[in-house]
mmCIF file of N, CA and C in Angstrom:
data_model
loop_
_atom_site.group_PDB
_atom_site.id
_atom_site.type_symbol
_atom_site.label_atom_id
_atom_site.label_comp_id
_atom_site.label_asym_id
_atom_site.label_seq_id
_atom_site.Cartn_x
_atom_site.Cartn_y
_atom_site.Cartn_z
ATOM 1 N N MET A 29 72.738 1.423 -43.764
ATOM 2 C CA MET A 29 73.005 0.073 -43.303
ATOM 3 C C MET A 29 73.974 0.136 -42.111
ATOM 4 N N THR A 30 73.832 -0.810 -41.228
ATOM 5 C CA THR A 30 74.672 -0.880 -40.036
ATOM 6 C C THR A 30 75.417 -2.215 -40.022
ATOM 7 N N ASP A 31 76.427 -2.304 -39.181
ATOM 8 C CA ASP A 31 77.164 -3.558 -39.072
ATOM 9 C C ASP A 31 76.575 -4.482 -38.016
ATOM 10 N N ASP A 32 75.618 -3.984 -37.257
ATOM 11 C CA ASP A 32 75.006 -4.779 -36.199
ATOM 12 C C ASP A 32 73.674 -5.361 -36.657
ATOM 13 N N ALA A 33 73.388 -6.529 -36.141
ATOM 14 C CA ALA A 33 72.044 -7.065 -36.269
ATOM 15 C C ALA A 33 71.213 -6.349 -35.212
ATOM 16 N N TYR A 34 69.899 -6.434 -35.323
ATOM 17 C CA TYR A 34 69.044 -5.782 -34.348
ATOM 18 C C TYR A 34 67.973 -6.706 -33.827
ATOM 19 N N LEU A 35 67.810 -6.680 -32.523
ATOM 20 C CA LEU A 35 66.636 -7.244 -31.881
ATOM 21 C C LEU A 35 65.624 -6.116 -31.867
ATOM 22 N N PHE A 36 64.363 -6.441 -32.069
ATOM 23 C CA PHE A 36 63.346 -5.402 -31.999
ATOM 24 C C PHE A 36 62.015 -6.020 -31.605
ATOM 25 N N LEU A 37 61.122 -5.160 -31.155
ATOM 26 C CA LEU A 37 59.798 -5.593 -30.733
ATOM 27 C C LEU A 37 58.760 -5.070 -31.707
ATOM 28 N N LEU A 38 57.917 -5.959 -32.166
ATOM 29 C CA LEU A 38 56.825 -5.575 -33.052
ATOM 30 C C LEU A 38 55.563 -5.336 -32.234
ATOM 31 N N ASP A 39 54.773 -4.353 -32.648
ATOM 32 C CA ASP A 39 53.479 -4.145 -32.003
ATOM 33 C C ASP A 39 52.512 -5.247 -32.409
ATOM 34 N N ASP A 40 52.604 -5.681 -33.658
ATOM 35 C CA ASP A 40 51.708 -6.709 -34.188
ATOM 36 C C ASP A 40 52.526 -7.965 -34.480
ATOM 37 N N GLU A 41 52.384 -8.988 -33.645
ATOM 38 C CA GLU A 41 53.197 -10.197 -33.800
ATOM 39 C C GLU A 41 52.855 -11.012 -35.038
ATOM 40 N N SER A 42 51.775 -10.661 -35.740
ATOM 41 C CA SER A 42 51.427 -11.394 -36.958
ATOM 42 C C SER A 42 52.181 -10.872 -38.184
ATOM 43 N N VAL A 43 52.897 -9.763 -38.033
ATOM 44 C CA VAL A 43 53.685 -9.208 -39.136
ATOM 45 C C VAL A 43 54.859 -10.144 -39.420
ATOM 46 N N PRO A 44 55.017 -10.577 -40.670
ATOM 47 C CA PRO A 44 56.106 -11.514 -40.995
ATOM 48 C C PRO A 44 57.433 -10.804 -41.244
ATOM 49 N N LEU A 45 57.965 -10.183 -40.216
ATOM 50 C CA LEU A 45 59.208 -9.434 -40.345
ATOM 51 C C LEU A 45 60.247 -10.010 -39.400
ATOM 52 N N GLY A 46 61.413 -10.293 -39.919
ATOM 53 C CA GLY A 46 62.484 -10.809 -39.091
ATOM 54 C C GLY A 46 62.273 -12.255 -38.700
ATOM 55 N N VAL A 47 63.099 -12.698 -37.788
ATOM 56 C CA VAL A 47 63.049 -14.078 -37.316
ATOM 57 C C VAL A 47 63.012 -14.043 -35.782
ATOM 58 N N ALA A 48 62.281 -14.964 -35.206
ATOM 59 C CA ALA A 48 62.251 -15.069 -33.756
ATOM 60 C C ALA A 48 63.600 -15.602 -33.281
ATOM 61 N N PRO A 49 64.258 -14.922 -32.361
ATOM 62 C CA PRO A 49 65.559 -15.405 -31.882
ATOM 63 C C PRO A 49 65.496 -16.844 -31.349
ATOM 64 N N ALA A 50 64.392 -17.208 -30.750
ATOM 65 C CA ALA A 50 64.254 -18.570 -30.234
ATOM 66 C C ALA A 50 64.289 -19.608 -31.351
ATOM 67 N N ALA A 51 63.910 -19.217 -32.568
ATOM 68 C CA ALA A 51 63.927 -20.141 -33.702
ATOM 69 C C ALA A 51 65.336 -20.374 -34.218
ATOM 70 N N VAL A 52 66.248 -19.462 -33.907
ATOM 71 C CA VAL A 52 67.628 -19.583 -34.385
ATOM 72 C C VAL A 52 68.451 -20.453 -33.438
ATOM 73 N N GLU A 53 68.180 -20.380 -32.160
ATOM 74 C CA GLU A 53 68.838 -21.181 -31.125
ATOM 75 C C GLU A 53 70.306 -20.797 -30.915
ATOM 76 N N ASP A 54 70.713 -20.877 -29.683
ATOM 77 C CA ASP A 54 72.103 -20.695 -29.263
ATOM 78 C C ASP A 54 72.743 -19.391 -29.720
ATOM 79 N N LEU A 55 72.010 -18.302 -29.609
ATOM 80 C CA LEU A 55 72.594 -16.996 -29.906
ATOM 81 C C LEU A 55 73.244 -16.466 -28.630
ATOM 82 N N ALA A 56 74.544 -16.286 -28.667
ATOM 83 C CA ALA A 56 75.281 -15.849 -27.486
ATOM 84 C C ALA A 56 74.768 -14.511 -26.957
ATOM 85 N N CYS A 57 74.347 -13.635 -27.848
ATOM 86 C CA CYS A 57 73.901 -12.303 -27.416
ATOM 87 C C CYS A 57 72.681 -12.373 -26.506
ATOM 88 N N MET A 58 71.882 -13.417 -26.616
ATOM 89 C CA MET A 58 70.661 -13.524 -25.808
ATOM 90 C C MET A 58 70.973 -13.726 -24.329
ATOM 91 N N GLU A 59 72.190 -14.126 -24.013
ATOM 92 C CA GLU A 59 72.583 -14.355 -22.622
ATOM 93 C C GLU A 59 73.356 -13.190 -22.022
ATOM 94 N N THR A 60 73.548 -12.135 -22.794
ATOM 95 C CA THR A 60 74.327 -11.006 -22.288
ATOM 96 C C THR A 60 73.489 -10.153 -21.331
ATOM 97 N N PRO A 61 74.150 -9.509 -20.382
ATOM 98 C CA PRO A 61 73.423 -8.627 -19.457
ATOM 99 C C PRO A 61 72.663 -7.513 -20.186
ATOM 100 N N ALA A 62 73.239 -6.995 -21.270
ATOM 101 C CA ALA A 62 72.590 -5.899 -22.003
ATOM 102 C C ALA A 62 71.249 -6.352 -22.590
ATOM 103 N N VAL A 63 71.236 -7.523 -23.208
ATOM 104 C CA VAL A 63 69.995 -8.020 -23.801
ATOM 105 C C VAL A 63 68.994 -8.371 -22.706
ATOM 106 N N ARG A 64 69.458 -9.030 -21.656
ATOM 107 C CA ARG A 64 68.555 -9.385 -20.545
ATOM 108 C C ARG A 64 67.925 -8.129 -19.945
ATOM 109 N N ALA A 65 68.724 -7.101 -19.738
ATOM 110 C CA ALA A 65 68.208 -5.852 -19.170
ATOM 111 C C ALA A 65 67.210 -5.194 -20.116
ATOM 112 N N TRP A 66 67.511 -5.205 -21.404
ATOM 113 C CA TRP A 66 66.620 -4.617 -22.402
ATOM 114 C C TRP A 66 65.291 -5.363 -22.421
ATOM 115 N N LEU A 67 65.343 -6.689 -22.404
ATOM 116 C CA LEU A 67 64.106 -7.484 -22.374
ATOM 117 C C LEU A 67 63.304 -7.174 -21.108
ATOM 118 N N ASP A 68 63.984 -7.130 -19.968
ATOM 119 C CA ASP A 68 63.309 -6.810 -18.701
ATOM 120 C C ASP A 68 62.674 -5.419 -18.745
ATOM 121 N N ALA A 69 63.403 -4.467 -19.292
ATOM 122 C CA ALA A 69 62.905 -3.087 -19.365
ATOM 123 C C ALA A 69 61.628 -2.988 -20.200
ATOM 124 N N HIS A 70 61.489 -3.907 -21.163
ATOM 125 C CA HIS A 70 60.310 -3.887 -22.034
ATOM 126 C C HIS A 70 59.279 -4.942 -21.640
ATOM 127 N N GLY A 71 59.520 -5.585 -20.520
ATOM 128 C CA GLY A 71 58.563 -6.557 -20.004
ATOM 129 C C GLY A 71 58.316 -7.725 -20.937
ATOM 130 N N THR A 72 59.377 -8.222 -21.540
ATOM 131 C CA THR A 72 59.237 -9.338 -22.487
ATOM 132 C C THR A 72 60.276 -10.413 -22.192
ATOM 133 N N THR A 73 60.179 -11.501 -22.916
ATOM 134 C CA THR A 73 61.083 -12.638 -22.714
ATOM 135 C C THR A 73 61.747 -13.013 -24.029
ATOM 136 N N PRO A 74 62.800 -13.827 -23.977
ATOM 137 C CA PRO A 74 63.467 -14.258 -25.211
ATOM 138 C C PRO A 74 62.566 -15.092 -26.135
ATOM 139 N N THR A 75 61.482 -15.633 -25.611
ATOM 140 C CA THR A 75 60.594 -16.462 -26.436
ATOM 141 C C THR A 75 59.328 -15.736 -26.880
ATOM 142 N N SER A 76 59.233 -14.449 -26.610
ATOM 143 C CA SER A 76 58.059 -13.663 -26.993
ATOM 144 C C SER A 76 57.855 -13.682 -28.506
ATOM 145 N N ALA A 77 56.604 -13.783 -28.921
ATOM 146 C CA ALA A 77 56.273 -13.750 -30.351
ATOM 147 C C ALA A 77 56.519 -12.369 -30.942
ATOM 148 N N ARG A 78 56.588 -11.353 -30.102
ATOM 149 C CA ARG A 78 56.846 -9.991 -30.575
ATOM 150 C C ARG A 78 58.324 -9.723 -30.812
ATOM 151 N N LEU A 79 59.201 -10.527 -30.221
ATOM 152 C CA LEU A 79 60.644 -10.306 -30.321
ATOM 153 C C LEU A 79 61.161 -10.864 -31.641
ATOM 154 N N ARG A 80 61.854 -10.028 -32.395
ATOM 155 C CA ARG A 80 62.380 -10.436 -33.703
ATOM 156 C C ARG A 80 63.829 -9.994 -33.837
ATOM 157 N N LEU A 81 64.470 -10.543 -34.845
ATOM 158 C CA LEU A 81 65.881 -10.275 -35.120
ATOM 159 C C LEU A 81 66.063 -10.145 -36.617
ATOM 160 N N LEU A 82 66.845 -9.170 -37.021
ATOM 161 C CA LEU A 82 67.188 -8.989 -38.430
ATOM 162 C C LEU A 82 68.691 -8.805 -38.580
ATOM 163 N N PRO A 83 69.258 -9.332 -39.679
ATOM 164 C CA PRO A 83 70.689 -9.121 -39.944
ATOM 165 C C PRO A 83 70.940 -7.674 -40.386
ATOM 166 N N PRO A 84 72.187 -7.245 -40.369
ATOM 167 C CA PRO A 84 72.512 -5.847 -40.676
ATOM 168 C C PRO A 84 71.916 -5.318 -41.984
ATOM 169 N N GLU A 85 71.952 -6.111 -43.032
ATOM 170 C CA GLU A 85 71.476 -5.627 -44.328
ATOM 171 C C GLU A 85 69.960 -5.466 -44.400
ATOM 172 N N GLU A 86 69.240 -5.960 -43.403
ATOM 173 C CA GLU A 86 67.782 -5.891 -43.398
ATOM 174 C C GLU A 86 67.226 -4.901 -42.381
ATOM 175 N N THR A 87 68.077 -4.263 -41.587
ATOM 176 C CA THR A 87 67.586 -3.454 -40.477
ATOM 177 C C THR A 87 66.802 -2.225 -40.916
ATOM 178 N N GLY A 88 66.925 -1.814 -42.152
ATOM 179 C CA GLY A 88 66.132 -0.692 -42.660
ATOM 180 C C GLY A 88 64.645 -1.004 -42.680
ATOM 181 N N ALA A 89 64.278 -2.275 -42.614
ATOM 182 C CA ALA A 89 62.873 -2.680 -42.633
ATOM 183 C C ALA A 89 62.204 -2.587 -41.261
ATOM 184 N N ILE A 90 62.991 -2.353 -40.216
ATOM 185 C CA ILE A 90 62.426 -2.267 -38.872
ATOM 186 C C ILE A 90 61.557 -1.010 -38.794
ATOM 187 N N PRO A 91 60.312 -1.154 -38.342
ATOM 188 C CA PRO A 91 59.455 0.035 -38.216
ATOM 189 C C PRO A 91 60.121 1.095 -37.335
ATOM 190 N N GLU A 92 59.989 2.330 -37.733
ATOM 191 C CA GLU A 92 60.659 3.429 -37.050
ATOM 192 C C GLU A 92 60.301 3.514 -35.573
ATOM 193 N N GLU A 93 59.060 3.195 -35.242
ATOM 194 C CA GLU A 93 58.605 3.313 -33.861
ATOM 195 C C GLU A 93 58.932 2.090 -33.007
ATOM 196 N N ALA A 94 59.480 1.048 -33.608
ATOM 197 C CA ALA A 94 59.768 -0.188 -32.875
ATOM 198 C C ALA A 94 60.937 -0.004 -31.913
ATOM 199 N N GLU A 95 60.790 -0.569 -30.725
ATOM 200 C CA GLU A 95 61.903 -0.601 -29.776
ATOM 201 C C GLU A 95 62.953 -1.536 -30.360
ATOM 202 N N ARG A 96 64.212 -1.131 -30.316
ATOM 203 C CA ARG A 96 65.275 -1.910 -30.958
ATOM 204 C C ARG A 96 66.559 -1.870 -30.147
ATOM 205 N N LEU A 97 67.375 -2.908 -30.354
ATOM 206 C CA LEU A 97 68.660 -3.002 -29.671
ATOM 207 C C LEU A 97 69.669 -3.630 -30.625
ATOM 208 N N PRO A 98 70.801 -2.947 -30.892
ATOM 209 C CA PRO A 98 71.829 -3.560 -31.727
ATOM 210 C C PRO A 98 72.498 -4.709 -30.962
ATOM 211 N N VAL A 99 72.739 -5.812 -31.669
ATOM 212 C CA VAL A 99 73.401 -6.963 -31.049
ATOM 213 C C VAL A 99 74.469 -7.505 -31.987
ATOM 214 N N PRO A 100 75.622 -7.859 -31.432
ATOM 215 C CA PRO A 100 76.664 -8.465 -32.262
ATOM 216 C C PRO A 100 76.362 -9.951 -32.453
ATOM 217 N N LEU A 101 76.569 -10.435 -33.656
ATOM 218 C CA LEU A 101 76.421 -11.855 -33.952
ATOM 219 C C LEU A 101 77.708 -12.362 -34.578
ATOM 220 N N SER A 102 78.055 -13.598 -34.271
ATOM 221 C CA SER A 102 79.218 -14.211 -34.931
ATOM 222 C C SER A 102 78.834 -14.498 -36.378
ATOM 223 N N ASP A 103 79.820 -14.788 -37.207
ATOM 224 C CA ASP A 103 79.540 -15.113 -38.609
ATOM 225 C C ASP A 103 78.612 -16.316 -38.717
ATOM 226 N N GLU A 104 78.832 -17.308 -37.854
ATOM 227 C CA GLU A 104 78.004 -18.513 -37.889
ATOM 228 C C GLU A 104 76.573 -18.206 -37.454
ATOM 229 N N GLU A 105 76.412 -17.385 -36.419
ATOM 230 C CA GLU A 105 75.080 -16.995 -35.965
ATOM 231 C C GLU A 105 74.359 -16.189 -37.042
ATOM 232 N N LEU A 106 75.081 -15.273 -37.663
ATOM 233 C CA LEU A 106 74.511 -14.459 -38.728
ATOM 234 C C LEU A 106 74.062 -15.331 -39.897
ATOM 235 N N SER A 107 74.843 -16.337 -40.221
ATOM 236 C CA SER A 107 74.475 -17.269 -41.288
ATOM 237 C C SER A 107 73.179 -17.989 -40.948
ATOM 238 N N ARG A 108 73.033 -18.404 -39.688
ATOM 239 C CA ARG A 108 71.810 -19.097 -39.273
ATOM 240 C C ARG A 108 70.594 -18.177 -39.316
ATOM 241 N N VAL A 109 70.781 -16.907 -38.940
ATOM 242 C CA VAL A 109 69.680 -15.946 -39.010
ATOM 243 C C VAL A 109 69.257 -15.757 -40.462
ATOM 244 N N ARG A 110 70.219 -15.550 -41.337
ATOM 245 C CA ARG A 110 69.904 -15.357 -42.764
ATOM 246 C C ARG A 110 69.219 -16.591 -43.341
ATOM 247 N N HIS A 111 69.669 -17.751 -42.934
ATOM 248 C CA HIS A 111 69.070 -18.996 -43.419
ATOM 249 C C HIS A 111 67.602 -19.085 -43.000
ATOM 250 N N ARG A 112 67.295 -18.703 -41.763
ATOM 251 C CA ARG A 112 65.906 -18.755 -41.278
ATOM 252 C C ARG A 112 65.022 -17.753 -42.002
ATOM 253 N N LEU A 113 65.612 -16.676 -42.506
ATOM 254 C CA LEU A 113 64.848 -15.659 -43.220
ATOM 255 C C LEU A 113 64.609 -16.009 -44.681
ATOM 256 N N ALA A 114 65.373 -16.938 -45.212
ATOM 257 C CA ALA A 114 65.283 -17.268 -46.634
ATOM 258 C C ALA A 114 63.944 -17.940 -46.953
ATOM 259 N N PRO A 115 63.373 -17.638 -48.124
ATOM 260 C CA PRO A 115 62.154 -18.339 -48.543
ATOM 261 C C PRO A 115 62.431 -19.843 -48.624
ATOM 262 N N GLU A 116 61.410 -20.657 -48.450
ATOM 263 C CA GLU A 116 61.568 -22.110 -48.355
ATOM 264 C C GLU A 116 62.409 -22.725 -49.482
ATOM 265 N N PRO A 117 62.124 -22.448 -50.777
ATOM 266 C CA PRO A 117 62.961 -23.083 -51.820
ATOM 267 C C PRO A 117 64.431 -22.697 -51.697
ATOM 268 N N LEU A 118 64.691 -21.442 -51.370
ATOM 269 C CA LEU A 118 66.070 -20.980 -51.210
ATOM 270 C C LEU A 118 66.703 -21.620 -49.982
ATOM 271 N N ALA A 119 65.946 -21.748 -48.920
ATOM 272 C CA ALA A 119 66.457 -22.374 -47.701
ATOM 273 C C ALA A 119 66.867 -23.818 -47.955
ATOM 274 N N LEU A 120 66.100 -24.531 -48.769
ATOM 275 C CA LEU A 120 66.440 -25.921 -49.080
ATOM 276 C C LEU A 120 67.745 -26.006 -49.855
ATOM 277 N N ILE A 121 67.933 -25.113 -50.815
ATOM 278 C CA ILE A 121 69.181 -25.090 -51.585
ATOM 279 C C ILE A 121 70.343 -24.727 -50.663
ATOM 280 N N GLU A 122 70.123 -23.774 -49.761
ATOM 281 C CA GLU A 122 71.183 -23.403 -48.822
ATOM 282 C C GLU A 122 71.570 -24.587 -47.940
ATOM 283 N N GLU A 123 70.589 -25.381 -47.522
ATOM 284 C CA GLU A 123 70.894 -26.562 -46.715
ATOM 285 C C GLU A 123 71.765 -27.542 -47.499
ATOM 286 N N GLU A 124 71.468 -27.711 -48.780
ATOM 287 C CA GLU A 124 72.287 -28.595 -49.609
ATOM 288 C C GLU A 124 73.711 -28.062 -49.726
ATOM 289 N N LEU A 125 73.843 -26.746 -49.899
ATOM 290 C CA LEU A 125 75.175 -26.151 -50.000
ATOM 291 C C LEU A 125 75.942 -26.320 -48.693
ATOM 292 N N LEU A 126 75.262 -26.144 -47.567
ATOM 293 C CA LEU A 126 75.922 -26.346 -46.276
ATOM 294 C C LEU A 126 76.350 -27.791 -46.098
ATOM 295 N N ALA A 127 75.495 -28.720 -46.508
ATOM 296 C CA ALA A 127 75.838 -30.144 -46.398
ATOM 297 C C ALA A 127 77.057 -30.453 -47.268
ATOM 298 N N TYR A 128 77.120 -29.870 -48.454
ATOM 299 C CA TYR A 128 78.262 -30.096 -49.330
ATOM 300 C C TYR A 128 79.532 -29.559 -48.685
ATOM 301 N N ARG A 129 79.427 -28.362 -48.112
ATOM 302 C CA ARG A 129 80.590 -27.772 -47.441
ATOM 303 C C ARG A 129 81.066 -28.673 -46.311
ATOM 304 N N ASP A 130 80.116 -29.193 -45.543
ATOM 305 C CA ASP A 130 80.472 -30.068 -44.431
ATOM 306 C C ASP A 130 81.157 -31.335 -44.931
ATOM 307 N N CYS A 131 80.701 -31.831 -46.079
ATOM 308 C CA CYS A 131 81.326 -33.034 -46.645
ATOM 309 C C CYS A 131 82.745 -32.737 -47.119
ATOM 310 N N ALA A 132 82.961 -31.535 -47.606
ATOM 311 C CA ALA A 132 84.279 -31.172 -48.125
ATOM 312 C C ALA A 132 85.280 -30.913 -46.999
ATOM 313 N N ASP A 133 84.764 -30.571 -45.801
ATOM 314 C CA ASP A 133 85.673 -30.362 -44.676
ATOM 315 C C ASP A 133 86.431 -31.654 -44.390
ATOM 316 N N GLY A 134 87.724 -31.547 -44.229
ATOM 317 C CA GLY A 134 88.526 -32.717 -43.913
ATOM 318 C C GLY A 134 88.844 -33.592 -45.104
ATOM 319 N N ARG A 135 88.523 -33.123 -46.293
ATOM 320 C CA ARG A 135 88.739 -33.909 -47.504
ATOM 321 C C ARG A 135 90.202 -34.293 -47.669
ATOM 322 N N ASP A 136 91.093 -33.343 -47.487
ATOM 323 C CA ASP A 136 92.513 -33.626 -47.686
ATOM 324 C C ASP A 136 93.011 -34.668 -46.682
ATOM 325 N N GLY A 137 92.545 -34.564 -45.454
ATOM 326 C CA GLY A 137 92.930 -35.546 -44.441
ATOM 327 C C GLY A 137 92.418 -36.930 -44.782
ATOM 328 N N LEU A 138 91.200 -36.995 -45.296
ATOM 329 C CA LEU A 138 90.630 -38.279 -45.695
ATOM 330 C C LEU A 138 91.413 -38.886 -46.853
ATOM 331 N N ILE A 139 91.770 -38.069 -47.820
ATOM 332 C CA ILE A 139 92.555 -38.569 -48.955
ATOM 333 C C ILE A 139 93.910 -39.056 -48.467
ATOM 334 N N GLY A 140 94.524 -38.308 -47.578
ATOM 335 C CA GLY A 140 95.813 -38.723 -47.018
ATOM 336 C C GLY A 140 95.714 -40.057 -46.295
ATOM 337 N N ARG A 141 94.646 -40.233 -45.501
ATOM 338 C CA ARG A 141 94.463 -41.500 -44.785
ATOM 339 C C ARG A 141 94.212 -42.653 -45.759
ATOM 340 N N ALA A 142 93.446 -42.369 -46.820
ATOM 341 C CA ALA A 142 93.162 -43.410 -47.811
ATOM 342 C C ALA A 142 94.449 -43.833 -48.512
ATOM 343 N N LEU A 143 95.273 -42.872 -48.888
ATOM 344 C CA LEU A 143 96.542 -43.193 -49.550
ATOM 345 C C LEU A 143 97.456 -43.965 -48.602
ATOM 346 N N ALA A 144 97.509 -43.537 -47.351
ATOM 347 C CA ALA A 144 98.349 -44.222 -46.369
ATOM 348 C C ALA A 144 97.878 -45.653 -46.135
ATOM 349 N N ALA A 145 96.564 -45.860 -46.279
ATOM 350 C CA ALA A 145 96.018 -47.209 -46.087
ATOM 351 C C ALA A 145 96.214 -48.083 -47.323
ATOM 352 N N GLY A 146 96.665 -47.473 -48.427
ATOM 353 C CA GLY A 146 96.932 -48.250 -49.627
ATOM 354 C C GLY A 146 95.903 -48.117 -50.739
ATOM 355 N N VAL A 147 94.971 -47.198 -50.601
ATOM 356 C CA VAL A 147 93.997 -46.987 -51.682
ATOM 357 C C VAL A 147 94.714 -46.203 -52.782
ATOM 358 N N PRO A 148 94.762 -46.739 -53.991
ATOM 359 C CA PRO A 148 95.470 -46.035 -55.069
ATOM 360 C C PRO A 148 94.722 -44.759 -55.489
ATOM 361 N N PRO A 149 95.473 -43.762 -55.946
ATOM 362 C CA PRO A 149 94.849 -42.495 -56.338
ATOM 363 C C PRO A 149 93.710 -42.656 -57.345
ATOM 364 N N HIS A 150 93.876 -43.553 -58.331
ATOM 365 C CA HIS A 150 92.816 -43.694 -59.332
ATOM 366 C C HIS A 150 91.516 -44.213 -58.699
ATOM 367 N N ARG A 151 91.639 -45.011 -57.645
ATOM 368 C CA ARG A 151 90.450 -45.538 -56.966
ATOM 369 C C ARG A 151 89.772 -44.433 -56.147
ATOM 370 N N ILE A 152 90.571 -43.552 -55.566
ATOM 371 C CA ILE A 152 90.005 -42.412 -54.843
ATOM 372 C C ILE A 152 89.209 -41.537 -55.806
ATOM 373 N N VAL A 153 89.756 -41.336 -57.002
ATOM 374 C CA VAL A 153 89.050 -40.558 -58.027
ATOM 375 C C VAL A 153 87.725 -41.233 -58.367
ATOM 376 N N GLU A 154 87.746 -42.569 -58.553
ATOM 377 C CA GLU A 154 86.522 -43.304 -58.875
ATOM 378 C C GLU A 154 85.489 -43.193 -57.760
ATOM 379 N N LEU A 155 85.941 -43.322 -56.522
ATOM 380 C CA LEU A 155 85.019 -43.323 -55.388
ATOM 381 C C LEU A 155 84.446 -41.945 -55.070
ATOM 382 N N THR A 156 85.238 -40.922 -55.254
ATOM 383 C CA THR A 156 84.811 -39.581 -54.867
ATOM 384 C C THR A 156 84.272 -38.751 -56.017
ATOM 385 N N GLY A 157 84.669 -39.098 -57.236
ATOM 386 C CA GLY A 157 84.268 -38.289 -58.378
ATOM 387 C C GLY A 157 85.093 -37.017 -58.505
ATOM 388 N N MET A 158 86.129 -36.912 -57.684
ATOM 389 C CA MET A 158 86.988 -35.730 -57.746
ATOM 390 C C MET A 158 87.899 -35.799 -58.962
ATOM 391 N N ASP A 159 88.348 -34.652 -59.353
ATOM 392 C CA ASP A 159 89.315 -34.519 -60.420
ATOM 393 C C ASP A 159 90.642 -35.120 -59.946
ATOM 394 N N PRO A 160 91.358 -35.860 -60.817
ATOM 395 C CA PRO A 160 92.639 -36.446 -60.411
ATOM 396 C C PRO A 160 93.646 -35.412 -59.884
ATOM 397 N N ASP A 161 93.637 -34.207 -60.458
ATOM 398 C CA ASP A 161 94.534 -33.154 -59.988
ATOM 399 C C ASP A 161 94.199 -32.737 -58.546
ATOM 400 N N THR A 162 92.915 -32.759 -58.226
ATOM 401 C CA THR A 162 92.498 -32.415 -56.876
ATOM 402 C C THR A 162 92.987 -33.464 -55.883
ATOM 403 N N VAL A 163 92.897 -34.742 -56.279
ATOM 404 C CA VAL A 163 93.375 -35.814 -55.409
ATOM 405 C C VAL A 163 94.871 -35.693 -55.216
ATOM 406 N N THR A 164 95.603 -35.445 -56.279
ATOM 407 C CA THR A 164 97.042 -35.289 -56.201
ATOM 408 C C THR A 164 97.424 -34.095 -55.317
ATOM 409 N N ALA A 165 96.732 -32.980 -55.495
ATOM 410 C CA ALA A 165 97.024 -31.794 -54.695
ATOM 411 C C ALA A 165 96.696 -32.042 -53.218
ATOM 412 N N ALA A 166 95.605 -32.720 -52.951
ATOM 413 C CA ALA A 166 95.221 -33.014 -51.565
ATOM 414 C C ALA A 166 96.222 -33.970 -50.935
ATOM 415 N N ALA A 167 96.709 -34.895 -51.710
ATOM 416 C CA ALA A 167 97.669 -35.880 -51.186
ATOM 417 C C ALA A 167 98.996 -35.216 -50.846
ATOM 418 N N SER A 168 99.385 -34.211 -51.611
ATOM 419 C CA SER A 168 100.670 -33.562 -51.360
ATOM 420 C C SER A 168 100.546 -32.421 -50.345
ATOM 421 N N GLY A 169 99.302 -32.002 -50.041
ATOM 422 C CA GLY A 169 99.113 -30.870 -49.135
ATOM 423 C C GLY A 169 98.936 -31.305 -47.769
#
C-alpha cells in the first residue's frame, strides 16, 4: 500500500475500476504541471474515459501494465474519491452521514445564540432532541 492516490490509464475504458477524475470535480492535482505534462505525454485529457483515479488503499488493483502517476490529495478530496467509489446503497448512507456532520457544525454557536436570544435550555432540548447535558456543555463552551 502507498500513501499516494494514483491516476492511471486503462486500456479498456469499459472496465469498472477507479473513478473518473472529472466525476470528482475540483481536484487540485489536476491543475499541477506534473499532471498536465503526464497527460500530454500520454496524449490524453482530464476528461478521458480511460483516465481513472484510485485512493491509496485501492492502488493494488491497478493493472501492472497501466500507465500511472502518484498524486497527492487533500483529506477532503480523498473523501470525495472514496465516496464516488462506494456502491450505491453505501454512498446514500455516506451522504446522510455527511449531511448530519454538516448540521452538527456550528451547533455550539447556535446554542449560544439561542440562549443569548432568550430561548430557555429546556426548549432547546425540545427543539433539537439533544441531551440536556450536551446543551449545557455547548452553552458553557
